[in-house]
PDB file of C-alpha atoms in Angstrom:
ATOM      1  CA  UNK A   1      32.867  26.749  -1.913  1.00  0.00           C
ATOM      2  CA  UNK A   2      29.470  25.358  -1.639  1.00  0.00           C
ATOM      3  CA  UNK A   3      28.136  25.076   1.875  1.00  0.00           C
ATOM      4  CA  UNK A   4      30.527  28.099   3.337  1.00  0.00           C
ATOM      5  CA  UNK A   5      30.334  31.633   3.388  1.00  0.00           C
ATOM      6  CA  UNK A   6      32.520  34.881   3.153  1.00  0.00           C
ATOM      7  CA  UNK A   7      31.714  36.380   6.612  1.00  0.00           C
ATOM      8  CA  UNK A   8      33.425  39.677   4.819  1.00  0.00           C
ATOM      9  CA  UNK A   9      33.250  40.708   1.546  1.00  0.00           C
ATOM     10  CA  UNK A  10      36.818  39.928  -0.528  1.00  0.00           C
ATOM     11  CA  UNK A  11      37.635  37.994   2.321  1.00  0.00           C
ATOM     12  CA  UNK A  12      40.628  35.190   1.394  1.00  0.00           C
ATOM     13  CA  UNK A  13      39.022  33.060   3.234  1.00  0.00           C
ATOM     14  CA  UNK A  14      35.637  30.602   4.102  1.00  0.00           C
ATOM     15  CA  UNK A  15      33.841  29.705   6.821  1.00  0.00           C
ATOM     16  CA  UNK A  16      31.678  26.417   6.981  1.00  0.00           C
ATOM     17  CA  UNK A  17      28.098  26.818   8.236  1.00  0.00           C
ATOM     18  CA  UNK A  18      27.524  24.699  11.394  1.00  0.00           C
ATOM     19  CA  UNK A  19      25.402  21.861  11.469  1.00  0.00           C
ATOM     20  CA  UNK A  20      21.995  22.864  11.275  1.00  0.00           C
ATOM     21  CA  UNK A  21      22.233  25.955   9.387  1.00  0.00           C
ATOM     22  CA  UNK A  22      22.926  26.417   5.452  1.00  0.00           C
ATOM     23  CA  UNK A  23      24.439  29.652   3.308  1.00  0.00           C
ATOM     24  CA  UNK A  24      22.038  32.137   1.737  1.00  0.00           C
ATOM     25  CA  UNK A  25      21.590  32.758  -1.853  1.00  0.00           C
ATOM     26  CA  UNK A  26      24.422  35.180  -1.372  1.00  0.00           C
ATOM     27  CA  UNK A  27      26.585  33.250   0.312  1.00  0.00           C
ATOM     28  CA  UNK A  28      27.578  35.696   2.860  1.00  0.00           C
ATOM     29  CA  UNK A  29      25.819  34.081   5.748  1.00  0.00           C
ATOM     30  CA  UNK A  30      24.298  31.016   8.046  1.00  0.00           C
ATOM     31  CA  UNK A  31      20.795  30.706   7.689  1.00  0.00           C
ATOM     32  CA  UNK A  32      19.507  28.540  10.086  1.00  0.00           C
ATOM     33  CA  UNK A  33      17.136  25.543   8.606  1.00  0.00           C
ATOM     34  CA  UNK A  34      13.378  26.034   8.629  1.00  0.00           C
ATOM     35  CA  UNK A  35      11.162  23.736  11.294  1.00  0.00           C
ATOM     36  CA  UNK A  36      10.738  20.490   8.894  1.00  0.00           C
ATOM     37  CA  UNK A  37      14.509  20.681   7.488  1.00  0.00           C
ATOM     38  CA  UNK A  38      17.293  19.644   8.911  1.00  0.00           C
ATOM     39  CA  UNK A  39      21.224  19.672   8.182  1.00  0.00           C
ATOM     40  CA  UNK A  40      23.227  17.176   9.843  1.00  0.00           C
ATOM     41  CA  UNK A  41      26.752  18.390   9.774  1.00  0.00           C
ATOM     42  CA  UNK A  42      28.384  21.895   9.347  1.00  0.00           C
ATOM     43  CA  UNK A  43      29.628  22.777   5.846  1.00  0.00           C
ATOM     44  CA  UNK A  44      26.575  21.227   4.116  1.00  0.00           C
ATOM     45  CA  UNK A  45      25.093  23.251   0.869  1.00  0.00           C
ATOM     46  CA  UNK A  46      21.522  23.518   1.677  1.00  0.00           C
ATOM     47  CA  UNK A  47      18.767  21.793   4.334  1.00  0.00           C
ATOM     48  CA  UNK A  48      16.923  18.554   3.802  1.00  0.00           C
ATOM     49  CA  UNK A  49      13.574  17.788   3.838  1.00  0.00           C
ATOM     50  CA  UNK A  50      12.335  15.560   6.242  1.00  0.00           C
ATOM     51  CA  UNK A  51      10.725  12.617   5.463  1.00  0.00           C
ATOM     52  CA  UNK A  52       6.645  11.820   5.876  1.00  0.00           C
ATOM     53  CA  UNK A  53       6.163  11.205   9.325  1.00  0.00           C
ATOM     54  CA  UNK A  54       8.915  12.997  10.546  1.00  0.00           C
ATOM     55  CA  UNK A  55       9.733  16.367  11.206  1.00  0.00           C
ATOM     56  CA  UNK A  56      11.928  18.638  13.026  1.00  0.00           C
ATOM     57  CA  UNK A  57      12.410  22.369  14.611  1.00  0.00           C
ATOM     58  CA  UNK A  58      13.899  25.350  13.576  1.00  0.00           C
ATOM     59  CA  UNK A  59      18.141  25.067  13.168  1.00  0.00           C
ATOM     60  CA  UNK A  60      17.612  21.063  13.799  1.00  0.00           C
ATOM     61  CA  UNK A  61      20.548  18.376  13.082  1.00  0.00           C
ATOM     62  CA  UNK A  62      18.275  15.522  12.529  1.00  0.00           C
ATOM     63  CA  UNK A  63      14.225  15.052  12.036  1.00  0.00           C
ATOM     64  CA  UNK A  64      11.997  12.959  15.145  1.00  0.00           C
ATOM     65  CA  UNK A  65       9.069  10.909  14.228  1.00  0.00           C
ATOM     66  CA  UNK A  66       5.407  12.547  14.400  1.00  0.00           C
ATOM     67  CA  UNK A  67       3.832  10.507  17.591  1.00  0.00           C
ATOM     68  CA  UNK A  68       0.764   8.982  18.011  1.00  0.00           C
ATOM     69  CA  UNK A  69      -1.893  10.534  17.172  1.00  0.00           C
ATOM     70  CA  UNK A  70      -0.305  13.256  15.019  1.00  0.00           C
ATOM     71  CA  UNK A  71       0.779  13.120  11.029  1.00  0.00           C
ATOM     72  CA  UNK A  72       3.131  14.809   8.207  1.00  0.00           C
ATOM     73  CA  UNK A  73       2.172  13.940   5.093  1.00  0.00           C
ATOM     74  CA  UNK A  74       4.697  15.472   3.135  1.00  0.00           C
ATOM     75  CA  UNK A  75       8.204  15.868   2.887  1.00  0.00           C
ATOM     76  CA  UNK A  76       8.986  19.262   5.052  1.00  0.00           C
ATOM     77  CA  UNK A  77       6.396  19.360   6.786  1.00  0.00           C
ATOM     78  CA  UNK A  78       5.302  19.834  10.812  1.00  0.00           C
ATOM     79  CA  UNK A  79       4.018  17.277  12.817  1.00  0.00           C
ATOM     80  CA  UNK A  80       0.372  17.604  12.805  1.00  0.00           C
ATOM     81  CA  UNK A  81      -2.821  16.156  15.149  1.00  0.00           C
ATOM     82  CA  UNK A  82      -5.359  13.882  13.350  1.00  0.00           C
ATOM     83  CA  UNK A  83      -8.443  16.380  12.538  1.00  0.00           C
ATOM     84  CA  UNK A  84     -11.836  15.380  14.547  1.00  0.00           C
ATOM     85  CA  UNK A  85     -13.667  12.431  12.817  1.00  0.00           C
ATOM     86  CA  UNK A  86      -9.861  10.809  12.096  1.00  0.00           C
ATOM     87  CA  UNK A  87      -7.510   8.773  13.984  1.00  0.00           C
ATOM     88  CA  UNK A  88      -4.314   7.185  14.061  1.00  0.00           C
ATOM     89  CA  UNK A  89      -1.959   5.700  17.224  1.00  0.00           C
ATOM     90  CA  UNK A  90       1.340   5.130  15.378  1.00  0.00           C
ATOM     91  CA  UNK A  91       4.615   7.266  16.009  1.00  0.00           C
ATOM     92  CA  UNK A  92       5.871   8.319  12.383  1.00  0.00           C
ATOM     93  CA  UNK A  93       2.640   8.786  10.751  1.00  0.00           C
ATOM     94  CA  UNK A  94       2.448   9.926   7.610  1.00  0.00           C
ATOM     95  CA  UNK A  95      -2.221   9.542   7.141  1.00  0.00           C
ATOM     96  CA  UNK A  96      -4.991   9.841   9.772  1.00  0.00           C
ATOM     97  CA  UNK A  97      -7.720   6.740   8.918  1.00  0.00           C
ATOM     98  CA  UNK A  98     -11.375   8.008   8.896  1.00  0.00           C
ATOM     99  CA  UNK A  99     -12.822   6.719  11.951  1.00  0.00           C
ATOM    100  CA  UNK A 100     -16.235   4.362  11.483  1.00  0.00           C
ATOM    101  CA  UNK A 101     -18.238   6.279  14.022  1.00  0.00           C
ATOM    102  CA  UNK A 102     -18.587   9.542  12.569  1.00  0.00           C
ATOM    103  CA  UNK A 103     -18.659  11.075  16.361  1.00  0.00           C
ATOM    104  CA  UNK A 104     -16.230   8.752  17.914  1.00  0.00           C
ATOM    105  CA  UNK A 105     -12.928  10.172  17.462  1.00  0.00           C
ATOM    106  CA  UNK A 106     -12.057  12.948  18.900  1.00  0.00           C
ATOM    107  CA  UNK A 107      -8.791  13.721  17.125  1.00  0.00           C
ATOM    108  CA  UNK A 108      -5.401  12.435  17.346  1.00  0.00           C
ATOM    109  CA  UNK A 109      -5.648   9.790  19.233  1.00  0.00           C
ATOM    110  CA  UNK A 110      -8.154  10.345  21.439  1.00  0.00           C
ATOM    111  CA  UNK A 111     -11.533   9.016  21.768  1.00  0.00           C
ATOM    112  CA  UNK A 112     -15.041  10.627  22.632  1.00  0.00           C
ATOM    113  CA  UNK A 113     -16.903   9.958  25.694  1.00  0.00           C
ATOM    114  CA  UNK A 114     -18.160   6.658  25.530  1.00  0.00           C
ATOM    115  CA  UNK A 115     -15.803   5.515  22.008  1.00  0.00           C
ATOM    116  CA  UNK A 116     -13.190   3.192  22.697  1.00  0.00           C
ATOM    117  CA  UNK A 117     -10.363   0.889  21.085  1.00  0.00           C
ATOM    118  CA  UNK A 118      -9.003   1.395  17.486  1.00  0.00           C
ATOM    119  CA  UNK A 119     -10.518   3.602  15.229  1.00  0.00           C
ATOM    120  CA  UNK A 120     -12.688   4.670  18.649  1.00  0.00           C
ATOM    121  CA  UNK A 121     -15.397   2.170  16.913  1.00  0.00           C
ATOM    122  CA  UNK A 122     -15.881   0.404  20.321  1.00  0.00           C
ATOM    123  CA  UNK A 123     -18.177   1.538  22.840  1.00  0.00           C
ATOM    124  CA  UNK A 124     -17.403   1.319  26.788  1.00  0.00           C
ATOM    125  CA  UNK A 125     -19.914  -0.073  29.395  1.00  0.00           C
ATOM    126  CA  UNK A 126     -22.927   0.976  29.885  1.00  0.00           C
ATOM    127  CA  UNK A 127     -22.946   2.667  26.293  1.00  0.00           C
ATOM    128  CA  UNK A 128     -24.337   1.279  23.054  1.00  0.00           C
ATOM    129  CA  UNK A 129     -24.498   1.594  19.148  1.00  0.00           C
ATOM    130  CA  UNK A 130     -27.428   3.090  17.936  1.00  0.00           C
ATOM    131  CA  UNK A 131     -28.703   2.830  14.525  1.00  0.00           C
ATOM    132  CA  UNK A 132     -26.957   6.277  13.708  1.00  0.00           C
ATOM    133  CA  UNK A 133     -23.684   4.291  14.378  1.00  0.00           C
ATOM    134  CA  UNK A 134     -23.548   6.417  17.601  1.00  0.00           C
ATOM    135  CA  UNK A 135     -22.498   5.491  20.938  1.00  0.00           C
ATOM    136  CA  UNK A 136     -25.298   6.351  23.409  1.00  0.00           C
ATOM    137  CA  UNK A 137     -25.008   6.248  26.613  1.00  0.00           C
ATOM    138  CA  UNK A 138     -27.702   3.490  28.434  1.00  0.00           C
ATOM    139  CA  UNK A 139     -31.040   4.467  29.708  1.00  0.00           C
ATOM    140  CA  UNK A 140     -32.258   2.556  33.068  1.00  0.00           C
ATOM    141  CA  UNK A 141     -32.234  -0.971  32.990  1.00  0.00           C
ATOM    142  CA  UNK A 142     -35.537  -1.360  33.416  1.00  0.00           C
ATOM    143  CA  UNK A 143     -36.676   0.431  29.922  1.00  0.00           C
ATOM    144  CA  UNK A 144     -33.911  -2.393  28.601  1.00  0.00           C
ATOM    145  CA  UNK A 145     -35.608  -4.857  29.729  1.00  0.00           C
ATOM    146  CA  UNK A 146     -39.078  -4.104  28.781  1.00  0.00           C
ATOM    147  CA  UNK A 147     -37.590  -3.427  25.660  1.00  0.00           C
ATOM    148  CA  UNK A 148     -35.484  -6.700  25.039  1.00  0.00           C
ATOM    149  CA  UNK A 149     -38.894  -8.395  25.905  1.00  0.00           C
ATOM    150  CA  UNK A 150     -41.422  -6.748  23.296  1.00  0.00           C
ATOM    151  CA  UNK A 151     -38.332  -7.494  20.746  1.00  0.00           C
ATOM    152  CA  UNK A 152     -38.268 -10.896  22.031  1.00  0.00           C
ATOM    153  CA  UNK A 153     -42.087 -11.385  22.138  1.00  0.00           C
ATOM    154  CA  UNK A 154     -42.289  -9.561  18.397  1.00  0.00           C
ATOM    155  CA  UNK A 155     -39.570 -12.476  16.853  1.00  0.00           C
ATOM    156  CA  UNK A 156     -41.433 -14.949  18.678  1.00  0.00           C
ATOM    157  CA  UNK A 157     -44.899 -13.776  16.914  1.00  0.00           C
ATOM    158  CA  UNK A 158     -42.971 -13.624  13.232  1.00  0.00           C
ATOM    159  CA  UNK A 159     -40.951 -17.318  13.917  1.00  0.00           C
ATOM    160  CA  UNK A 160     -44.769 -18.637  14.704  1.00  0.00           C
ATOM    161  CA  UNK A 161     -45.970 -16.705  11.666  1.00  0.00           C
ATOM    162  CA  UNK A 162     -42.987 -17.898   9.092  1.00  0.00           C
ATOM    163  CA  UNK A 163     -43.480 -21.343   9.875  1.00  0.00           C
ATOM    164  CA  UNK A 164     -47.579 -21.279   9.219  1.00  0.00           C
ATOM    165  CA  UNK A 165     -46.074 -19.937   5.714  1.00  0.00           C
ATOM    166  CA  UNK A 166     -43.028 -21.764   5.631  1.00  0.00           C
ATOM    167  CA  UNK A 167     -44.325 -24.003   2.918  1.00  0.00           C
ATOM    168  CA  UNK A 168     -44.521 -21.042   0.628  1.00  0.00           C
ATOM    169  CA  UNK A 169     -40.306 -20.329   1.360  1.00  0.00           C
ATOM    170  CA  UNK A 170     -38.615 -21.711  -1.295  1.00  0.00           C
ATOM    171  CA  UNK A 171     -34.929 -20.629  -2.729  1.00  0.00           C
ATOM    172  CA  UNK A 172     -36.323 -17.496  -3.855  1.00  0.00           C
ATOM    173  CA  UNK A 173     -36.560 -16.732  -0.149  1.00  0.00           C
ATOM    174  CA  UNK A 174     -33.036 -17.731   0.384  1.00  0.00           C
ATOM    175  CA  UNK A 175     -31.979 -15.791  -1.930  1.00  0.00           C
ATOM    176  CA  UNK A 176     -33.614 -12.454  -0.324  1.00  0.00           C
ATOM    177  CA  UNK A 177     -32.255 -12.836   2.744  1.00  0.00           C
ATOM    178  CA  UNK A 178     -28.742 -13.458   1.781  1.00  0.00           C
ATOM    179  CA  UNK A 179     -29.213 -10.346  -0.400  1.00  0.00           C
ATOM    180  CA  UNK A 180     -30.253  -7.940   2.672  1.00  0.00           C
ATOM    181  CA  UNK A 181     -27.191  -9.305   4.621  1.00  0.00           C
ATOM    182  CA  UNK A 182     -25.415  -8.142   1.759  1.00  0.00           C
ATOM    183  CA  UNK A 183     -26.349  -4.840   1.605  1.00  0.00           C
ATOM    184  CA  UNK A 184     -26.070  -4.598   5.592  1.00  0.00           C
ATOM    185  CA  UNK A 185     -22.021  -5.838   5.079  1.00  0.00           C
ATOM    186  CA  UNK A 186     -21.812  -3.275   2.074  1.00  0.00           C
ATOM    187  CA  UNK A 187     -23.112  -0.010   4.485  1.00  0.00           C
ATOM    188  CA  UNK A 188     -20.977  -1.401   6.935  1.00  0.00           C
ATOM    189  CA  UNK A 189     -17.909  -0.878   4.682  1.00  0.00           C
ATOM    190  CA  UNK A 190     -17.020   2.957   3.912  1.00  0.00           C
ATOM    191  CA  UNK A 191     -17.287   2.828   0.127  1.00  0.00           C
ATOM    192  CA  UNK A 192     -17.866   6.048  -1.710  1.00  0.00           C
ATOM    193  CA  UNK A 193     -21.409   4.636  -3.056  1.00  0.00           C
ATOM    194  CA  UNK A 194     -23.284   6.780  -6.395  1.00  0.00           C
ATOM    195  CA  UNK A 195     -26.585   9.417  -3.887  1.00  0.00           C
ATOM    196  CA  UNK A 196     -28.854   6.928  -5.774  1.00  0.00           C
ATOM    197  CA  UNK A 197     -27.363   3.579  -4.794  1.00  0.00           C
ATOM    198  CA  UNK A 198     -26.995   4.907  -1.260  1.00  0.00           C
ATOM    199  CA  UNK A 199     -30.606   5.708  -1.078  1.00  0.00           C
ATOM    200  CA  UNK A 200     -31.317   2.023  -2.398  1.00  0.00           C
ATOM    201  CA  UNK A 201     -29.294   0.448   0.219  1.00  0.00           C
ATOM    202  CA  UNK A 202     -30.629   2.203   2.799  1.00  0.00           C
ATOM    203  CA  UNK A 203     -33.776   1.556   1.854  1.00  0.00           C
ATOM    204  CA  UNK A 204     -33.131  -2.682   1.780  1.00  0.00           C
ATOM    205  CA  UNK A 205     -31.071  -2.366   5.103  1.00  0.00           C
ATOM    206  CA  UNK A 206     -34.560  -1.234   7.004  1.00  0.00           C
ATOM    207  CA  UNK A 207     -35.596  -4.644   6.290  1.00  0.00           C
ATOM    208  CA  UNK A 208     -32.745  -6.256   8.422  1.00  0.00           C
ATOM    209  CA  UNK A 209     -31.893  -7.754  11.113  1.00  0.00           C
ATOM    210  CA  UNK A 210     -30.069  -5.395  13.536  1.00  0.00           C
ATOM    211  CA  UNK A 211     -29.354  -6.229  17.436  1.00  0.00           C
ATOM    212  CA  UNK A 212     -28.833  -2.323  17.630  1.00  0.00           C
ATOM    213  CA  UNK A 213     -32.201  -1.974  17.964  1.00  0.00           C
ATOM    214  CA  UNK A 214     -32.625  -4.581  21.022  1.00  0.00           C
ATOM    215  CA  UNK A 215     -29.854  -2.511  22.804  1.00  0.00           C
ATOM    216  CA  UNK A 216     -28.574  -6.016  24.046  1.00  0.00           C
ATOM    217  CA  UNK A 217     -25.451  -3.830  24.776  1.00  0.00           C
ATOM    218  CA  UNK A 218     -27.007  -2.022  27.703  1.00  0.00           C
ATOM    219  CA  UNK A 219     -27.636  -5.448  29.900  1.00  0.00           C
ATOM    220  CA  UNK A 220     -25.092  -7.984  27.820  1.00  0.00           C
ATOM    221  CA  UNK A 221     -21.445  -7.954  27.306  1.00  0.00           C
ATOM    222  CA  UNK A 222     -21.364  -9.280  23.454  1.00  0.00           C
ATOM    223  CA  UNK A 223     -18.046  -8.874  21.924  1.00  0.00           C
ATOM    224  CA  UNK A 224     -18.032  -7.107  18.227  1.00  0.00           C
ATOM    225  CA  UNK A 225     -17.789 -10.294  16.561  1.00  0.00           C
ATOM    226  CA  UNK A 226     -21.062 -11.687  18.101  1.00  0.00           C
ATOM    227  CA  UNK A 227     -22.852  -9.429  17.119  1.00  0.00           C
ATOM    228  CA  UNK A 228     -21.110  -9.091  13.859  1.00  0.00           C
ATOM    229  CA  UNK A 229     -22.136 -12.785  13.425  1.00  0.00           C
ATOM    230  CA  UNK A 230     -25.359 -12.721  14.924  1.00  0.00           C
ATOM    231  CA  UNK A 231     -26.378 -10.030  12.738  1.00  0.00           C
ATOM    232  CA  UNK A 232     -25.989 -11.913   9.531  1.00  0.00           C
ATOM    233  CA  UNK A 233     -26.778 -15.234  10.481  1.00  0.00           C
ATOM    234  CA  UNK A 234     -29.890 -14.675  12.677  1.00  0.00           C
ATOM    235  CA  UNK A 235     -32.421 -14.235   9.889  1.00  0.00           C
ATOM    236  CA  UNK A 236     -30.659 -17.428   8.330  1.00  0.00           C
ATOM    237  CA  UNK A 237     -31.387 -19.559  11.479  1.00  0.00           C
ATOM    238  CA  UNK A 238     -35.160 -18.575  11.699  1.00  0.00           C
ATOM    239  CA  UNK A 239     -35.376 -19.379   8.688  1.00  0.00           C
ATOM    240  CA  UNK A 240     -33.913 -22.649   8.781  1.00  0.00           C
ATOM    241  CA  UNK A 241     -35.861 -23.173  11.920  1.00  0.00           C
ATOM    242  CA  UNK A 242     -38.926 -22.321  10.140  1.00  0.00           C
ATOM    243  CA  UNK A 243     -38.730 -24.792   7.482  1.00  0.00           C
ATOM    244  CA  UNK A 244     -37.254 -27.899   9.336  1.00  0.00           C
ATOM    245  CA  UNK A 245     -40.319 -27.796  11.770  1.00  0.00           C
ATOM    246  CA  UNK A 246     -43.089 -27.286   8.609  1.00  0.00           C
ATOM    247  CA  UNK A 247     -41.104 -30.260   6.851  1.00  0.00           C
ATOM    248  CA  UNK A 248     -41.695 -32.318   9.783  1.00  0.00           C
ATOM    249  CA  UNK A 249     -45.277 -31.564  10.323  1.00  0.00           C
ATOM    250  CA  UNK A 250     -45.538 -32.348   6.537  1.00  0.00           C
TER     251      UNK A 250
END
């Protein structure tokens, strides 16, 4: 009968396999299941495949869920850790996500010195996100500083300089810098962009505003979201700024 074996050849009698072993194509003997199969009870026909996200060792009666930081994607198979560059913290995985920071994950679900949180797209004190979309570790506070103020003195020379012009800002000028924030949320998002559009955006994102390069990190604790914010709507202020103050001197 199916799922039991002759243990001798023209014996009157079967045997059932136990659980976590299956006949062979001859029937003559238990085979026990393969790592990533599993039979429950004895006098079963063949193995099953665990599901995605599980899996199970050799001769097993039941499949266990991959754990954090590990993944099966397919029926069958072994448990196995996110690659470096991917992440995931979730028991019974079946995908690693692609992790934001190119060099913050480490694999599995471990993070690089200096990456934190999900997707390791945080970085700890006394790091901060570069421009590469690395976390670097800070230098002395006293380079941050100087810095922070040639940033701060360098904004202060272009708000005094856009509202001499500010006259000449009309909605066409609106209209360009809602278009570079734009382009700095499409970068942001990992979307398998054409060489040539790539290049394009790249290109318009150098004309942003980015607090990256202020290294505000270093001497500020500014959540992602502020800066997130601040990003976009900075250029947007000093702009608004700009033209309020040349409408009232009008």
């Amino acid at each position: 009968e199916s799922g039991q074996v002759a243990p001798e050849r023209g014996s009157p009698t079967c045997e059932d396999c136990d659980a976590g072993s299956a006949p062979n194509l001859q029937q003559d003997s238990c085979v026990a299941c393969s790592a990533g199969f599993f039979a429950q009870s004895s006098g079963l026909p063949e193995c099953s495949a665990c599901d995605p996200g599980t899996s199970s060792a050799p001769a097993a009666q039941s499949c266990f869920d991959c754990v954090s930081g590990e993944f099966s994607p397919l029926q069958g198979e072994l448990c196995m850790s996110c690659p470096a560059g991917e992440w995931n913290n979730q028991p019974a995985a079946d995908t690693c996500y692609a992790c934001p920071l190119p060099n913050g994950c480490a694999g599995g679900d471990e993070c690089n010195p200096g990456y934190s949180g999900e997707l390791c797209a945080v970085c700890v004190d006394r790091f901060y996100e570069s421009s590469a979309e690395s976390c670097v570790a800070c230098p002395a506070y006293s380079w941050d500083l100087i810095l922070f103020g040639v940033v701060a003195l360098l904004f202060l020379a272009l708000f005094i300089a856009l509202v001499s012009v500010s006259r000449m800002i009309s909605t066409q000028g609106k209209v360009i810098v809602n278009l570079l924030q734009n382009v700095d949320i499409s970068l942001r998002l990992n979307v398998p962009w054409p060489p040539q559009i790539l290049f394009l955006l790249s290109i318009l994102r150098s004309l942003d505003f980015d607090l990256k390069l202020v290294r505000v990190d270093c001497f500020l604790s500014l959540s992602f979201f502020f800066t997130f914010y601040a990003s976009i709507f900075a250029p947007v202020a000093l702009l608004a700024v700009s033209s309020l103050i040349a409408r009232n001197q009008g």
